Coordinates of C-alpha atoms in Angstrom, one line a residue:
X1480 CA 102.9 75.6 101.4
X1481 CA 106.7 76.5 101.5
X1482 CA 108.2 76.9 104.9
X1483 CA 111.2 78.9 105.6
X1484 CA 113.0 78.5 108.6
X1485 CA 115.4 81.6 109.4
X1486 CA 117.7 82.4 112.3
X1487 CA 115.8 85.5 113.8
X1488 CA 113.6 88.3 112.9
X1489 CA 116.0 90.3 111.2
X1490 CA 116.5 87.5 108.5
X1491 CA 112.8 86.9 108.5
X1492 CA 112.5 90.7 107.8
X1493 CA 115.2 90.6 104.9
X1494 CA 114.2 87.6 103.1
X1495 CA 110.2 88.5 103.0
X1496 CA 111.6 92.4 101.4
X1497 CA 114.1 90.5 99.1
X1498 CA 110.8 88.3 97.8
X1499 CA 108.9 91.4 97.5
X1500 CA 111.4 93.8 96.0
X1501 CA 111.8 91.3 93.2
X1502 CA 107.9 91.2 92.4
X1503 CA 108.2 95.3 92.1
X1504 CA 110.7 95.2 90.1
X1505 CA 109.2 92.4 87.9
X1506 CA 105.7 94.4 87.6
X1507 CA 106.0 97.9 88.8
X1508 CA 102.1 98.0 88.9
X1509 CA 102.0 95.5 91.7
X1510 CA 98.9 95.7 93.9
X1511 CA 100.0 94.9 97.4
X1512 CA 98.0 93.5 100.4
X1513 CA 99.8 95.1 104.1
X1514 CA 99.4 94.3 107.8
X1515 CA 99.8 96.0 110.5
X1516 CA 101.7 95.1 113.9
X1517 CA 104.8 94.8 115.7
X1518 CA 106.1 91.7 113.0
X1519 CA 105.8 94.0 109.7
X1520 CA 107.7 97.2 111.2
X1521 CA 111.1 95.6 110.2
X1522 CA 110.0 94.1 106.7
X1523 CA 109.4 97.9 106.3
X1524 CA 112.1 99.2 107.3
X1525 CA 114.1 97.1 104.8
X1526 CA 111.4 98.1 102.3
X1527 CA 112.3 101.9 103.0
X1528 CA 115.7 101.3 103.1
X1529 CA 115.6 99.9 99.2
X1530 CA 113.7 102.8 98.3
X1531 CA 116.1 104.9 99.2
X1532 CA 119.1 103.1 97.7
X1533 CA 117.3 103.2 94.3
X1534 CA 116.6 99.2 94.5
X1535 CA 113.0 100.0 94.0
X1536 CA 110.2 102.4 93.2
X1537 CA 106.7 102.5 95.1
X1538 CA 105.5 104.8 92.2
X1539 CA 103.0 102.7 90.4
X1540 CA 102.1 100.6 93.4
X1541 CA 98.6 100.0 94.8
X1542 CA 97.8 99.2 98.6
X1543 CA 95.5 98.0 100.3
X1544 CA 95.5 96.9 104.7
X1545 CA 93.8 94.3 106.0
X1546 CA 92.1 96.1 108.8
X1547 CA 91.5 99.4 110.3
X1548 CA 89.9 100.0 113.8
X1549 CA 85.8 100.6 113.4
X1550 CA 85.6 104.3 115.3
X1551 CA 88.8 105.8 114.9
X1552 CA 89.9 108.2 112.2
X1553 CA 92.9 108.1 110.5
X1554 CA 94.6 111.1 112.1
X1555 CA 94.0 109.0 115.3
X1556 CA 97.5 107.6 116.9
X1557 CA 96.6 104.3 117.2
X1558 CA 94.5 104.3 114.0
X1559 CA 96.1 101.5 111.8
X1560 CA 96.3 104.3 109.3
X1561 CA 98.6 106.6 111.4
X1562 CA 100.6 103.2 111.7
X1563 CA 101.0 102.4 107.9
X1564 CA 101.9 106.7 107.3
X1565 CA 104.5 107.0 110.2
X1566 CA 106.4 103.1 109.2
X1567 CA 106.0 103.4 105.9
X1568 CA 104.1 105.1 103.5
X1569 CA 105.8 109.2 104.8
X1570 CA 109.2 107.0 103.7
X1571 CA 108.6 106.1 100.1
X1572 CA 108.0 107.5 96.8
X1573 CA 104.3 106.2 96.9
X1574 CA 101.1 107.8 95.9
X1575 CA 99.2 108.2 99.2
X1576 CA 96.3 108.3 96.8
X1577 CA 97.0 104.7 96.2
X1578 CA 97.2 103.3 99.7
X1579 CA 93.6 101.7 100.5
X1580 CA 92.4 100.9 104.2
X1581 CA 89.1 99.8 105.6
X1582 CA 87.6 103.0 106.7
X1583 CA 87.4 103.3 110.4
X1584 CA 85.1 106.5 111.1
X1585 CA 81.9 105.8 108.3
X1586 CA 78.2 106.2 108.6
X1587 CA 77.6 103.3 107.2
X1588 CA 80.1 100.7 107.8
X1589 CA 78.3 97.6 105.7
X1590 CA 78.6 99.8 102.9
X1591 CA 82.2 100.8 103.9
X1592 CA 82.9 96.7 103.4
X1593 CA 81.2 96.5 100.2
X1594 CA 82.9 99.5 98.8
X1595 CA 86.3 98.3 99.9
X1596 CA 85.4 94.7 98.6
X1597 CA 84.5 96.5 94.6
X1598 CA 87.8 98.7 95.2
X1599 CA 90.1 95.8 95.8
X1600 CA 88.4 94.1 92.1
X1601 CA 88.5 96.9 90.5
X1602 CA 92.5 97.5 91.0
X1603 CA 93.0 93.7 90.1
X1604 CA 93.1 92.1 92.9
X1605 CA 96.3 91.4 95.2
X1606 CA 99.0 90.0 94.3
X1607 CA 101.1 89.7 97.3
X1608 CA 99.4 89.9 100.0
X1609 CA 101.5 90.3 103.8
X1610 CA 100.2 88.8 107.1
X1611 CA 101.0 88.2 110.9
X1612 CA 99.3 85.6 113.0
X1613 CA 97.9 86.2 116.5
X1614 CA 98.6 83.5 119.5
X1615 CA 95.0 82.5 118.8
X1616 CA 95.6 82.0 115.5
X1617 CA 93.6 85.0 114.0
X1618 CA 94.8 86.4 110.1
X1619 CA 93.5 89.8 109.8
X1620 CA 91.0 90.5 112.6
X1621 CA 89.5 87.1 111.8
X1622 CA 89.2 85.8 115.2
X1623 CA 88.9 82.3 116.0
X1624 CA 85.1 81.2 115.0
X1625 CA 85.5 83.2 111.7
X1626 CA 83.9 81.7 108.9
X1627 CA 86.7 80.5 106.4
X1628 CA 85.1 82.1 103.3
X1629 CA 83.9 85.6 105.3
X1630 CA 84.4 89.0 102.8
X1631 CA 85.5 92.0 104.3
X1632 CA 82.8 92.8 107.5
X1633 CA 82.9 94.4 110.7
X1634 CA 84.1 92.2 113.5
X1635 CA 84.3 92.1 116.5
X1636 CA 87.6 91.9 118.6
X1637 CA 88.7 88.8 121.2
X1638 CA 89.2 89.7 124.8
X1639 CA 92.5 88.2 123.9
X1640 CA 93.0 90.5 121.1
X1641 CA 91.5 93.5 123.2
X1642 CA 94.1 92.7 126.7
X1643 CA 97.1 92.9 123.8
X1644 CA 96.3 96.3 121.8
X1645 CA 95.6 97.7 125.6
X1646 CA 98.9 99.1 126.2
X1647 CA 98.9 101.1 122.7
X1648 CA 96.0 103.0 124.6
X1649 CA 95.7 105.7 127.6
X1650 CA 94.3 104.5 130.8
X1651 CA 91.1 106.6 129.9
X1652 CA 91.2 106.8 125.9
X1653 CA 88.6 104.5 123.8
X1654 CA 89.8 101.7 122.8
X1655 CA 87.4 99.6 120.1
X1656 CA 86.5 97.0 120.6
X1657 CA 85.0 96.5 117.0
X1658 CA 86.8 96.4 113.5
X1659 CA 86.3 96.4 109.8
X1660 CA 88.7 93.7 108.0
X1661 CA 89.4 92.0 105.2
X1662 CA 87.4 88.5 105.2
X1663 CA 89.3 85.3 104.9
X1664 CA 87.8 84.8 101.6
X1665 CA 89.0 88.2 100.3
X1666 CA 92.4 87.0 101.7
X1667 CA 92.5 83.5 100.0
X1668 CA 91.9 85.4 96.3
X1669 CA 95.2 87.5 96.8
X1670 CA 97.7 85.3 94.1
X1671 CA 100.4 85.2 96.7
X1672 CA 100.2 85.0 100.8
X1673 CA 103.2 85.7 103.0
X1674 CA 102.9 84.6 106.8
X1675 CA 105.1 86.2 109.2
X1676 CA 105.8 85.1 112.6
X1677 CA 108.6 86.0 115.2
X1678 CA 109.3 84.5 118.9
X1679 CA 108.3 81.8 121.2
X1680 CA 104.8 83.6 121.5
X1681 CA 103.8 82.4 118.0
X1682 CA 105.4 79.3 118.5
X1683 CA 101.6 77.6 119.3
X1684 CA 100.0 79.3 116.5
X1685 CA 102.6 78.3 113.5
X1686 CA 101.9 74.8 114.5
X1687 CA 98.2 74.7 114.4
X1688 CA 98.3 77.1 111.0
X1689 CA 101.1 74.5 109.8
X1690 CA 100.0 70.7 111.4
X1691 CA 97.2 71.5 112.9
X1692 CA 93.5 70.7 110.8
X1693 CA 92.0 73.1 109.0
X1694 CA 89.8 74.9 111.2
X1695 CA 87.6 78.2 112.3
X1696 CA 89.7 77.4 115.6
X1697 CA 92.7 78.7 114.0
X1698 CA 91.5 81.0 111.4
X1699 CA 95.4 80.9 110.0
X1700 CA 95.2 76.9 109.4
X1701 CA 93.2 78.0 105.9
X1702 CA 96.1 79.0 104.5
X1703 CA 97.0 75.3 104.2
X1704 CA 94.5 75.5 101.3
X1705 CA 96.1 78.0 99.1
X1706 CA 98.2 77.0 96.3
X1707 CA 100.6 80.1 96.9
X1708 CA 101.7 80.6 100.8
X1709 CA 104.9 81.5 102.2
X1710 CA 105.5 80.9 105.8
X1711 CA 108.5 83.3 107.0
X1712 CA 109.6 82.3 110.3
X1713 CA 112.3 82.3 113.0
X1714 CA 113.4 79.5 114.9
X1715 CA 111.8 80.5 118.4
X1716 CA 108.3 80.7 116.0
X1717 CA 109.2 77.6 114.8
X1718 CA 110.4 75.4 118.0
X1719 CA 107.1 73.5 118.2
X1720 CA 106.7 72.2 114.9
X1721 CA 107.0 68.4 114.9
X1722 CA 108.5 68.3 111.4
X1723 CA 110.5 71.2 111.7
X1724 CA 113.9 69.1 110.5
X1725 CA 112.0 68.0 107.5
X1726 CA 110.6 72.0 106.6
X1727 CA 114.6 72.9 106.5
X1728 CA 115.2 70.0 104.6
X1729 CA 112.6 70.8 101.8
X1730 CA 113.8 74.4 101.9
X1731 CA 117.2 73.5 101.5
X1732 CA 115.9 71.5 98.1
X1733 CA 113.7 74.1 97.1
X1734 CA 117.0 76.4 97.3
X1735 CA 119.0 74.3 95.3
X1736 CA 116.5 73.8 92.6
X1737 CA 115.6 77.4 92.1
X1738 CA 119.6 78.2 91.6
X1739 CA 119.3 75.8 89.0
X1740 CA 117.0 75.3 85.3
X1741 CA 115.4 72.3 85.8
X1742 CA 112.0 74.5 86.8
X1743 CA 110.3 77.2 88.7
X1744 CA 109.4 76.2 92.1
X1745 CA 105.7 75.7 93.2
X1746 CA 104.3 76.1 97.2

C-alpha cells in the first residue's frame, strides 16, 4: 500500500490525474473504474482540463462507475449518471457508448448485476480503478457489514449514508434508499486502486482503512490486501494516522527511487 501525503485537495486532485494521464497515454485502450462524489469532481476537472490541452485523449477509453442509484433513471438529476455526464463525460472526447454504469431503473435488477459483472470481463477488466471513502468506512455503496468478497448486487443504503445524500434531494422528491454497486470482490480484481480522501471528516476513516484490522466494519480496510493501492490524501485526511511521519518518510524514498534506475516501485 503506498501512502501519499499532499498539502490539500487541490494537490490530491493533481497528483491522482498526473498518475492517470500517464496510464492513457501509456495504453490508450485503458479500461477505467470511476466514482462518484464531492472528492472526484476536482480529479476531473484536471482530467478535462488535459483533454483540452491535447495532454490526452479519452478516445479509446472504456468506463465503468461503481454505483448507480436502484430507481432512478439516468436523465434523473441526482442519478449518478447525470453526475458522471455534466462533470465529465459532456467535457471529453469520449465515446458515451463506452461509459458503463450499474443500471438504476431495470426490471430485473439481479440480472442488471450479472450483466454488468460479464460486461466488465468482457472489456478486460479494470485497470485503474478510482474511489472515495465514506466516514463509515464504506468503498462503493459497500456499507459497513459488507461481505469482503461481495460481486456487484443491490444494496441497501446506511441511515448514515441516506442523512448525507439528503440535501442533493427536494424536501418531497424520492430519495432511494437502495442501490446497485460494484461488490468489493469486483473491486479487488481491478489491477490498480486509487483511494481518495479530503478533510478532517475522513480523517477516522483513513485510519481504520490504513491501521485499522481488516474488517466488514470498515469495508475500505480490504484494500490493505491488494498488491496495487494508492492512498491519495490531504493532511486534514491524514491527521489521525499514528504513523503518519513514517508514510511521508517512505514516500519521500519511494520518490527518490523512482527518479532513479535502480527499479520500478511496488505498493
Amino acid at each position: 500500500m503506498r501512502i501519499v501525503v499532499l498539502k490539500n485537495a487541490q494537490a490530491v486532485a493533481e497528483f491522482a490525474a498526473n498518475h492517470i494521464i500517464a496510464l492513457l497515454n501509456k495504453k490508450s485502450h485503458s479500461v477505467l473504474g470511476l466514482a462518484t462524489g464531492s472528492t472526484p469532481i476536482r480529479l476531473y476537472k484536471q482530467l478535462i482540463q488535459a483533454n483540452e490541452q491535447k495532454k490526452v485523449s479519452y478516445k479509446n477509453v472504456t468506463t465503468f462507475n461503481l454505483d448507480e442509484y436502484l430507481g432512478l433513471s439516468g436523465t434523473h438529476l441526482q442519478s449518478y449518471r447525470h453526475f458522471m455526464n455534466h462533470y465529465f463525460f459532456d467535457h471529453i472526447d469520449i465515446n458515451k457508448e463506452d461509459t458503463f454504469l450499474p443500471k438504476g431503473i431495470t426490471s430485473d435488477p439481479m440480472l442488471a448485476c450479472a450483466e454488468y459483472e460479464k460486461k466488465i470481463k468482457e472489456k478486460g477488466g479494470i485497470d485503474i480503478q478510482l474511489l472515495g471513502v465514506g466516514s463509515n468506512g464504506h468503498i462503493g455503496f459497500n456499507e459497513p457489514s459488507s461481505s469482503l468478497a461481495s460481486r456487484t448486487r443491490i444494496k441497501a443504503l446506511s441511515e448514515d449514508t441516506i442523512a448525507a445524500n439528503k440535501r442533493f434531494f427536494a424536501v418531497d422528491e424520492f430519495q432511494p434508499s437502495l442501490s446497485i454497486t460494484m461488490g468489493i470482490g469486483t473491486i479487488l480484481e481491478s489491477r490498480e486502486i486509487i483511494l481518495l480522501a479530503t478533510g478532517s471528516n475522513k480523517a477516522e476513516a483513513i485510519r481504520n482503512t490504513i491501521e485499522g484490522p481488516v474488517a466488514a466494519s470498515c469495508p475500505a480496510s480490504i484494500l490493505q490486501m491488494h498488491q496495487h493501492v494508492m492512498i491519495v490524501i490531504d493532511e486534514e485526511a491524514a491527521q489521525n494516522l499514528k504513523d503518519l511521519t513514517f508514510y511521508k518518510h517512505i514516500e519521500r524514498e519511494n520518490q527518490r527511487l523512482a527518479s532513479s534506475s535502480y527499479c520500478d516501485l511496488e505498493a
